[in-house]
Tab-separated table of C-alpha atoms in Angstrom:
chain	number	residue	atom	x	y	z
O	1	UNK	CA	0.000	0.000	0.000
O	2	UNK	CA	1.118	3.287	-0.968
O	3	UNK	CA	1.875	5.698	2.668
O	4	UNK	CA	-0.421	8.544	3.445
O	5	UNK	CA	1.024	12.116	2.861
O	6	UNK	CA	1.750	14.045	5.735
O	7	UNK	CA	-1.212	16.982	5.631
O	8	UNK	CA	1.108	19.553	6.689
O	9	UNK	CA	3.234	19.057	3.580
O	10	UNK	CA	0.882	17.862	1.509
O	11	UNK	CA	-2.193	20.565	1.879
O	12	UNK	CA	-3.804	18.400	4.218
O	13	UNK	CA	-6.886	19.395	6.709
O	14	UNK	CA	-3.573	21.161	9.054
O	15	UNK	CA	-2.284	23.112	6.287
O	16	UNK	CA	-2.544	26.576	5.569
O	17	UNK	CA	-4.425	25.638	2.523
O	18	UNK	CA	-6.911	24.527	4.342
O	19	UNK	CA	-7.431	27.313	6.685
O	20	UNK	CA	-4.871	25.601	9.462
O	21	UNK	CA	-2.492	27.779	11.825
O	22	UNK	CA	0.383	29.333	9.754
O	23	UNK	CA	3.845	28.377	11.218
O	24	UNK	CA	6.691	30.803	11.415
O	25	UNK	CA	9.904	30.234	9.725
O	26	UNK	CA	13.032	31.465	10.746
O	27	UNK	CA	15.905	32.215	8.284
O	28	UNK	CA	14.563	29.933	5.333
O	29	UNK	CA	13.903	26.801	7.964
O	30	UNK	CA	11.681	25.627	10.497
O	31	UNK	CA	11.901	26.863	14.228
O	32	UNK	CA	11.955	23.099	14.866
O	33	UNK	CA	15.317	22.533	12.636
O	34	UNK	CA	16.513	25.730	14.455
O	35	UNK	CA	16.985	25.080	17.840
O	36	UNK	CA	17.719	21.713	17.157
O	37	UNK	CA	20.502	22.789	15.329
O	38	UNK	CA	21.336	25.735	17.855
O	39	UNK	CA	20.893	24.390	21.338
O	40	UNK	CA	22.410	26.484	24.348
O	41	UNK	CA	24.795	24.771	26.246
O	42	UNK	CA	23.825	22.688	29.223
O	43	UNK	CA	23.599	24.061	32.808
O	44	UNK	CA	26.333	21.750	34.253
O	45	UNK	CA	28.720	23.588	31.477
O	46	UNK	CA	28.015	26.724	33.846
O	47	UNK	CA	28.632	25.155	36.941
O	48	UNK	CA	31.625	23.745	36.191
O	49	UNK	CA	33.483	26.287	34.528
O	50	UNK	CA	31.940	29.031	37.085
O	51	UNK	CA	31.922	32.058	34.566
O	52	UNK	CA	29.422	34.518	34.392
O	53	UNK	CA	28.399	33.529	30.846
O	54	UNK	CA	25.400	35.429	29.405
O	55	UNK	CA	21.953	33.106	29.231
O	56	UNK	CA	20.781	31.778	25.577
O	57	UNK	CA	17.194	33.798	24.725
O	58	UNK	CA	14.408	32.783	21.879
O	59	UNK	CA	15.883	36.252	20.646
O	60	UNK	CA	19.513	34.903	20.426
O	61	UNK	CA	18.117	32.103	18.002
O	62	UNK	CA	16.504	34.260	15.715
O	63	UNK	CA	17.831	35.235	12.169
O	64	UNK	CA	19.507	31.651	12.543
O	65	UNK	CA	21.535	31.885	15.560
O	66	UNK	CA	23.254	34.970	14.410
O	67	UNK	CA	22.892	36.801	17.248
O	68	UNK	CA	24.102	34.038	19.337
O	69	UNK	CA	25.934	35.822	22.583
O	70	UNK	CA	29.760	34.933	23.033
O	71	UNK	CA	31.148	34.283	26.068
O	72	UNK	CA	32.609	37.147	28.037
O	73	UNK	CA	35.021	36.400	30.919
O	74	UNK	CA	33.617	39.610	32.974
O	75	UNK	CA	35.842	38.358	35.907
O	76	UNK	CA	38.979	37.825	34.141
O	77	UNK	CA	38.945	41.438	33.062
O	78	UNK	CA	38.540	43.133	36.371
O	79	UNK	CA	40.964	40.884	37.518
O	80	UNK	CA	43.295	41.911	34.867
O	81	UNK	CA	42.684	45.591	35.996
O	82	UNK	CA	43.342	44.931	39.407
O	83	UNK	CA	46.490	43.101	38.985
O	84	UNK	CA	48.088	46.059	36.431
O	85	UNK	CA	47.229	48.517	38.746
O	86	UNK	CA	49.021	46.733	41.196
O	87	UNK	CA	52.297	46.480	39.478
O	88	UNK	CA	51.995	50.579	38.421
O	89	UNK	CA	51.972	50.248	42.477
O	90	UNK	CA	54.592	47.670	42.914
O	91	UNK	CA	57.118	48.299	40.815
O	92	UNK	CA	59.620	50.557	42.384
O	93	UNK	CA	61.057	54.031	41.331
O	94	UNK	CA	64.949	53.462	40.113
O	95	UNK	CA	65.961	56.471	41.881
O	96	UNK	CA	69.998	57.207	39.647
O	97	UNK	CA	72.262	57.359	42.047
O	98	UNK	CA	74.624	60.245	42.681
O	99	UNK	CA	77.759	60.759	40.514
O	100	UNK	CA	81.545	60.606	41.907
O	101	UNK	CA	83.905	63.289	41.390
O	102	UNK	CA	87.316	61.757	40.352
O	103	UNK	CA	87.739	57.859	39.125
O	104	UNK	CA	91.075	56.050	40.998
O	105	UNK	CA	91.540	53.785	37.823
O	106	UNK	CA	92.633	54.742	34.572
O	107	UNK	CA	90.129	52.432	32.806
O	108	UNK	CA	86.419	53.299	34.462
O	109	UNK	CA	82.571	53.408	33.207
O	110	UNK	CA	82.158	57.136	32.596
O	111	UNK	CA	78.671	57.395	33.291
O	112	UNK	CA	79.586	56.535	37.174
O	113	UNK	CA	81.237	60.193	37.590
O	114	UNK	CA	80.991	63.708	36.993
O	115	UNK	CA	81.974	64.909	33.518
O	116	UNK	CA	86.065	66.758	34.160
O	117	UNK	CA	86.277	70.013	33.274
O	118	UNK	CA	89.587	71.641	32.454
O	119	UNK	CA	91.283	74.800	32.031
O	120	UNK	CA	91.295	77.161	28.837
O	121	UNK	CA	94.954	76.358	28.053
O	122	UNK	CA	94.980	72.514	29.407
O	123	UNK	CA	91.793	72.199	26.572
O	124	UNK	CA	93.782	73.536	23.801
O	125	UNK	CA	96.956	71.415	24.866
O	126	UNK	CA	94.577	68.489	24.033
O	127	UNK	CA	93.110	69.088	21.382
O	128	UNK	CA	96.693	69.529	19.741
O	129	UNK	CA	97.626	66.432	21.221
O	130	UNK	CA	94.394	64.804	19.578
O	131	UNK	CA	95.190	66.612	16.820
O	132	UNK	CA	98.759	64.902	16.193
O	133	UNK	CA	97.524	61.031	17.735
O	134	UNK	CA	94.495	61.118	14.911
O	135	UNK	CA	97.183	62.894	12.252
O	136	UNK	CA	94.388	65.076	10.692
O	137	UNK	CA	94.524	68.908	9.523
O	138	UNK	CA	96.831	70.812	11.892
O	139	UNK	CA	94.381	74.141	10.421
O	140	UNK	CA	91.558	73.168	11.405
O	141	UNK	CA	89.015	75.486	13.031
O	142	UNK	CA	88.751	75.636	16.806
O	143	UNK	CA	84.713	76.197	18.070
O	144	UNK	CA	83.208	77.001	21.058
O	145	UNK	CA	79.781	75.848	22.391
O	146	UNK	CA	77.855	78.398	25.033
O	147	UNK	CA	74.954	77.510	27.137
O	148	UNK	CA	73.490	80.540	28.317
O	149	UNK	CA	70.896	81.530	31.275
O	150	UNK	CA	68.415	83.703	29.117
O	151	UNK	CA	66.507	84.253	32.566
O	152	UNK	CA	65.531	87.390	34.072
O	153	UNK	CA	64.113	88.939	37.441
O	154	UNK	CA	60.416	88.413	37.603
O	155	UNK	CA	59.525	86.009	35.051
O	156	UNK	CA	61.355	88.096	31.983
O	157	UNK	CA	64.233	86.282	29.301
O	158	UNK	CA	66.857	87.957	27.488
O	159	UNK	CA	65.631	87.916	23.646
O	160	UNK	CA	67.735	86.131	21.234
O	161	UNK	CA	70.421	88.470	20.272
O	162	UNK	CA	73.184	88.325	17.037
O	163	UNK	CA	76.309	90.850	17.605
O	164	UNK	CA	79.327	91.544	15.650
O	165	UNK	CA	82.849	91.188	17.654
O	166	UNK	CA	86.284	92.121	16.710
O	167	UNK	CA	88.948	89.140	17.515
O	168	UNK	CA	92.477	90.399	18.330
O	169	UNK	CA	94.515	87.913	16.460
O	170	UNK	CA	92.530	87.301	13.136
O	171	UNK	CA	92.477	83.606	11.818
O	172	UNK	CA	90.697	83.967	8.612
O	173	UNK	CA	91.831	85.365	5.017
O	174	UNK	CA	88.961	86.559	3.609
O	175	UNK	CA	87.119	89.499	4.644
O	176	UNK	CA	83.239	90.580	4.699
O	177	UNK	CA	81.604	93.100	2.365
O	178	UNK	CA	80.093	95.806	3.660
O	179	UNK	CA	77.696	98.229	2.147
O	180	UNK	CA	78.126	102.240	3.599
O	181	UNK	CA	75.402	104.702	3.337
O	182	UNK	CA	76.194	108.195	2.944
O	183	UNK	CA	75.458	111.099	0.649
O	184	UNK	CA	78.613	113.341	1.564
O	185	UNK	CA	81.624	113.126	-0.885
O	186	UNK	CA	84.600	113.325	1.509
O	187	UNK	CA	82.766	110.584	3.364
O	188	UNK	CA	82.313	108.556	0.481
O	189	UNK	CA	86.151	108.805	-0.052
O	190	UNK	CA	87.149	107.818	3.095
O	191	UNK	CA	84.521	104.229	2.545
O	192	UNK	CA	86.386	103.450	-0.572
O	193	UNK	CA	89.559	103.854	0.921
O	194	UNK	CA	88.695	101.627	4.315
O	195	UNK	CA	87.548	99.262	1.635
O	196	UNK	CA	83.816	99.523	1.636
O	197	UNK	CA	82.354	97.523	-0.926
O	198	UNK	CA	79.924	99.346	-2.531
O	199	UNK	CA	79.193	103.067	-1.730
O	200	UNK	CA	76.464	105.600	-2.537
O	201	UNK	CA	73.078	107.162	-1.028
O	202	UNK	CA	68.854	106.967	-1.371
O	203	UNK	CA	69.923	105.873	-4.917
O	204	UNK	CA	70.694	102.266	-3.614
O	205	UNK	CA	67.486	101.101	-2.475
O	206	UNK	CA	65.532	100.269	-5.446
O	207	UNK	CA	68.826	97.917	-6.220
O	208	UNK	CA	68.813	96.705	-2.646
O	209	UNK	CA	65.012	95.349	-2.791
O	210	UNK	CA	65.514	93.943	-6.158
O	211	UNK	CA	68.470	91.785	-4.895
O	212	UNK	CA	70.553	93.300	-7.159
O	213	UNK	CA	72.755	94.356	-4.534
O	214	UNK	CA	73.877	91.846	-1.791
O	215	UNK	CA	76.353	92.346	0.669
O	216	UNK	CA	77.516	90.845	4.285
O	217	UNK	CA	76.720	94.318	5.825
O	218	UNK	CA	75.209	97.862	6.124
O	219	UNK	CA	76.651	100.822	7.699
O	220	UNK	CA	75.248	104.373	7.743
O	221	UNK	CA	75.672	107.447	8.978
O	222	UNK	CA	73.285	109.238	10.747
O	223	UNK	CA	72.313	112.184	8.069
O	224	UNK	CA	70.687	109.347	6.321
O	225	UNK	CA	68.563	107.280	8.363
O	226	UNK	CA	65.725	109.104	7.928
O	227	UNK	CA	65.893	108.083	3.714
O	228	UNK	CA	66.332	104.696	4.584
O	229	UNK	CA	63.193	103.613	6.142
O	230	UNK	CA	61.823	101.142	3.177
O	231	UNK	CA	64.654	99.074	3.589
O	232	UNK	CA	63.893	98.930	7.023
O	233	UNK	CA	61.774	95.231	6.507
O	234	UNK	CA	64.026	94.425	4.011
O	235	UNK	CA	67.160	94.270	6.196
O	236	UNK	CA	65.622	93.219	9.272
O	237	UNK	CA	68.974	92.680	11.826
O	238	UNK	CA	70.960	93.938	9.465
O	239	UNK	CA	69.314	97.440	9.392
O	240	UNK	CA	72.101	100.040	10.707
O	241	UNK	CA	71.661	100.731	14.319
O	242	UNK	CA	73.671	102.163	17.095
O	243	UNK	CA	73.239	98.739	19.353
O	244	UNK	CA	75.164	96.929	16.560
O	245	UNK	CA	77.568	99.597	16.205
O	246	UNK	CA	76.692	99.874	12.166
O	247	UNK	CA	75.226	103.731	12.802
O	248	UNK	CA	77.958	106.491	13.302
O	249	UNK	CA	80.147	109.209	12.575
O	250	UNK	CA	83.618	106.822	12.855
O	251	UNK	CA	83.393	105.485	8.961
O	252	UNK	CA	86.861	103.592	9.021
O	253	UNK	CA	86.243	101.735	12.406
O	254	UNK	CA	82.654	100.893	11.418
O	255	UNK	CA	84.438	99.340	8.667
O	256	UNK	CA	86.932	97.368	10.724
O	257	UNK	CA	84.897	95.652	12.492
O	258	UNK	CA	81.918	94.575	9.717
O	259	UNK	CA	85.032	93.455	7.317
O	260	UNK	CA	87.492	91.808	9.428
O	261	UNK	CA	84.800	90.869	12.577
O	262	UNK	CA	83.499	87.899	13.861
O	263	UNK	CA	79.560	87.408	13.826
O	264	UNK	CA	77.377	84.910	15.814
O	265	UNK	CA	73.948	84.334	17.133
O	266	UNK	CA	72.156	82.960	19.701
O	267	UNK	CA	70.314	79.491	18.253
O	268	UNK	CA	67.539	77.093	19.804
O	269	UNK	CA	66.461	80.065	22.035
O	270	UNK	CA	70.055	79.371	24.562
O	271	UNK	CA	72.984	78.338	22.127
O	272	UNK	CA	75.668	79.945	20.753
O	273	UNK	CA	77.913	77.509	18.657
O	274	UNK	CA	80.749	79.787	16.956
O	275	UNK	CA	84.666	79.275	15.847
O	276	UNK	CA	87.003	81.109	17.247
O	277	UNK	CA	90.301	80.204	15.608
O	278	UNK	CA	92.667	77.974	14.161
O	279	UNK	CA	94.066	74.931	15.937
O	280	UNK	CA	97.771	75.724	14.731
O	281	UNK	CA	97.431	79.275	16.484
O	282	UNK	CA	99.594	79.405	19.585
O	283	UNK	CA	97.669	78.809	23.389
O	284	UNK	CA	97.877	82.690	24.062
O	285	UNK	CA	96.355	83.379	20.933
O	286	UNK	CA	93.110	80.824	20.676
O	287	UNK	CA	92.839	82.072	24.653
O	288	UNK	CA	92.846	85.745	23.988
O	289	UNK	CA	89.740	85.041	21.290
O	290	UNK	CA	87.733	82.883	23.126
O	291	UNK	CA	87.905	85.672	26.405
O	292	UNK	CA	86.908	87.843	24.201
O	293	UNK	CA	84.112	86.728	22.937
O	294	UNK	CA	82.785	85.592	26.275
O	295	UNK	CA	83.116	88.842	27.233
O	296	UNK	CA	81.200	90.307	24.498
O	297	UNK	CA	78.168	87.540	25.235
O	298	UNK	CA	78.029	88.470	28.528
O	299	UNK	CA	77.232	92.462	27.628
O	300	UNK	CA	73.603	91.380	26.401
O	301	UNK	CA	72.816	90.868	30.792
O	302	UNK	CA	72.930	92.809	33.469
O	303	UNK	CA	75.459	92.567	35.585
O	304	UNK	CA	73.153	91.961	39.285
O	305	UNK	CA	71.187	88.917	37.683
O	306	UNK	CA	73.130	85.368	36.991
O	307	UNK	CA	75.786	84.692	34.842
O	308	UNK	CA	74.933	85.000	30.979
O	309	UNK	CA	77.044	81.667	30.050
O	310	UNK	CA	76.011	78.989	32.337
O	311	UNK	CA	78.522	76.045	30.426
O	312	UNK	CA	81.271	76.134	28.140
O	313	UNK	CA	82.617	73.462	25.530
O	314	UNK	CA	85.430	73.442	23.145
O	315	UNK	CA	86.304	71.397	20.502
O	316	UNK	CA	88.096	71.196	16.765
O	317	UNK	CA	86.501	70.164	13.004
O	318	UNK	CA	87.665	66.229	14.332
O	319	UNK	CA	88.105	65.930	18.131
O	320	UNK	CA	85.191	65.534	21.331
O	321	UNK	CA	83.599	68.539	22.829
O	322	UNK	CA	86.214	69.193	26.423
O	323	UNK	CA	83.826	71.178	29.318
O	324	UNK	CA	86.084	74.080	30.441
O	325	UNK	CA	86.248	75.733	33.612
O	326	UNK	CA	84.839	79.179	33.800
O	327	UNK	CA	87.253	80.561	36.569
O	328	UNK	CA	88.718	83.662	34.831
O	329	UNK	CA	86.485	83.814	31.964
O	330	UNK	CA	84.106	85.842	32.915
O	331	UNK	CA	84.280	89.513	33.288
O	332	UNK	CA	84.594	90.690	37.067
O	333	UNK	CA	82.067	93.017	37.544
O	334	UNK	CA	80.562	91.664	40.967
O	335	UNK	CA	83.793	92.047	42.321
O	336	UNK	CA	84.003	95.500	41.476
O	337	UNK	CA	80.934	96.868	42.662
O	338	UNK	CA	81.153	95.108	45.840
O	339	UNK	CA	84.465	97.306	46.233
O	340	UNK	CA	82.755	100.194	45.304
O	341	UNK	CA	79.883	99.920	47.701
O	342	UNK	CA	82.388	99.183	50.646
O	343	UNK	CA	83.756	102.486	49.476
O	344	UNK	CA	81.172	104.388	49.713
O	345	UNK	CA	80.017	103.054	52.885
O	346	UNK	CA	83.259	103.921	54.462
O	347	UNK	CA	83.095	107.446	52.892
O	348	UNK	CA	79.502	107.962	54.662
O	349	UNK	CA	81.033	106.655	58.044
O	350	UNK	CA	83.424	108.895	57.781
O	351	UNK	CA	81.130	111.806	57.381
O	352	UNK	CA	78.232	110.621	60.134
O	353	UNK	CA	81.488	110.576	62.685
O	354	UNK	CA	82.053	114.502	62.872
O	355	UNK	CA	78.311	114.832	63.075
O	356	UNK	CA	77.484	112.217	65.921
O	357	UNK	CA	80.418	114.322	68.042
């Protein structure tokens, strides 16, 4: 005998052909092949493991099982929280410890001790001495680093400055070229003869700001400021002005110092990095520079604050930078007005004695 259809597949008296219930599918299937196929893990899987998984919902099953929860170790994590935070707490600060002054041994780690400083003339006896071991250029140029204290009282700096300063024992062949304003003949003359570069008056500034004319620097007299104020944005620094000496009366010392002087700058707000000389110069010679150029940083701060130069480094084109002492590099002014107030205190003790009798 052939077997009887099933009526819900068929269109039997169940089916919704025949006015019977209408049954919900779920993705394509039956509910009935659904959670069969998706059943939520047993209870004892919960118990055993003792996690705080999240329960499997009628929701969860829906759209196949694609919104089936994973399991979310909730207690792991805040475990994992506490035990960082308790390291950050553990772990102890590595406090450096402090540096020694002088190693015993000639062979040493130098990061244990203090970095040696030496004199101005010990430095330059070894640097030759490097010089000679490492046979490179005996005329090389000698530089100087300087760390300066750009602090002021009450919260001010020092501005970044750029000066002009002439060396006592030159070290270099060629000279600057330098530009003189002036509109008087005689003073003209005595440019050309100094060995100004190029001469003249208002006529030059329509060359100047077509960069037809470019020289190292500008000097002026004072007659003819007043002509020269469009080339005031032009110039910038290198506008004449008394503070840089390039504005004056004195046309052949102006001239001295532009063409045969040393310029630097201040650079990263508390740097100046500069050379000074060569390395085949005598000691007395490379010395005599490098004071004076100290001396001419430390004019840009008053005296009764800090120090201007806070370190000092030397060093040629192929050798290590030395630290140098600054014992008798700096210019003694403390010392001097201390005097000078003791002085005058004395004087006014001598005059309050006559008047207390």
């Amino acid at each position: 005998m052939r077997p009887s259809p099933d009526p819900s597949r068929e269109g039997g008296p169940a089916s919704p052909r025949n006015g019977g219930p209408r049954r919900r599918r779920v993705g394509g299937r039956r509910p009935e092949d659904t959670a069969r196929r998706f059943r939520p893990p047993p209870e004892r899987f919960f118990a055993a493991e003792g996690r705080n998984f999240p329960r499997c919902t009628a929701a969860a099953l829906q759209d196949g099982g694609a919104r089936w929860p994973l399991p979310v170790d909730r207690t792991a994590k805040r475990g994992s929280r506490k035990t960082k935070q308790e390291e950050t707490k553990k772990t102890p600060v590595t406090r450096r410890r402090p540096l020694m002054s002088k190693p015993v041994d000639d062979v040493y780690l130098t990061w244990y001790y203090e970095r040696p400083s030496y004199d101005v003339e010990v430095a330059v006896g070894m640097l030759k001495k490097f010089q000679e071991l490492d046979f490179t250029n005996p005329k090389q140029y000698v530089y100087i680093n300087v760390f300066l204290d750009m602090a002021l009282q009450k919260k001010k700096k020092v501005d970044p400055f750029s000066s002009v300063v002439l060396l006592p024992y030159r070290f270099r062949d060629e000279t600057n070229k330098v530009l003189v304003f002036t509109e008087n003949e005689q003073e003209a003359e005595i440019a050309r003869e100094n060995g100004a570069a190029v001469v003249g008056g208002v006529e030059l500034i329509k060359w100047i700001l077509e960069d037809e004319i470019q020289v190292d620097f500008y000097v002026a007299v004072p007659a003819i400021i007043p002509k020269l104020i469009p080339l005031r944005s032009k110039l910038k620094q290198k506008y004449p002005n008394t503070r840089r000496n390039s504005l004056g009366h004195d046309i052949p010392k102006m001239l001295q110092l532009f063409r045969e002087g040393l310029e630097y700058a201040v650079e990263d707000e508390h740097i100046i990095k500069t050379r000074i000389a060569r390395l085949d110069m005598p000691t007395e010679q490379i010395v005599a520079n490098l004071k004076t150029v100290i001396h001419d940083i430390c004019k840009f701060k008053p005296s009764t604050d800090d120090p201007l130069v806070q370190k000092l480094l030397i060093r040629s084109s192929s050798s290590e930078c030395l630290l140098l002492n600054l014992d008798g590099l700096l210019p003694q002014v403390e010392k001097v007005e201390e005097e000078e107030k003791n002085a005058d205190d004395d004087e006014e003790k001598h005059v309050q004695e006559p008047v207390r009798t």
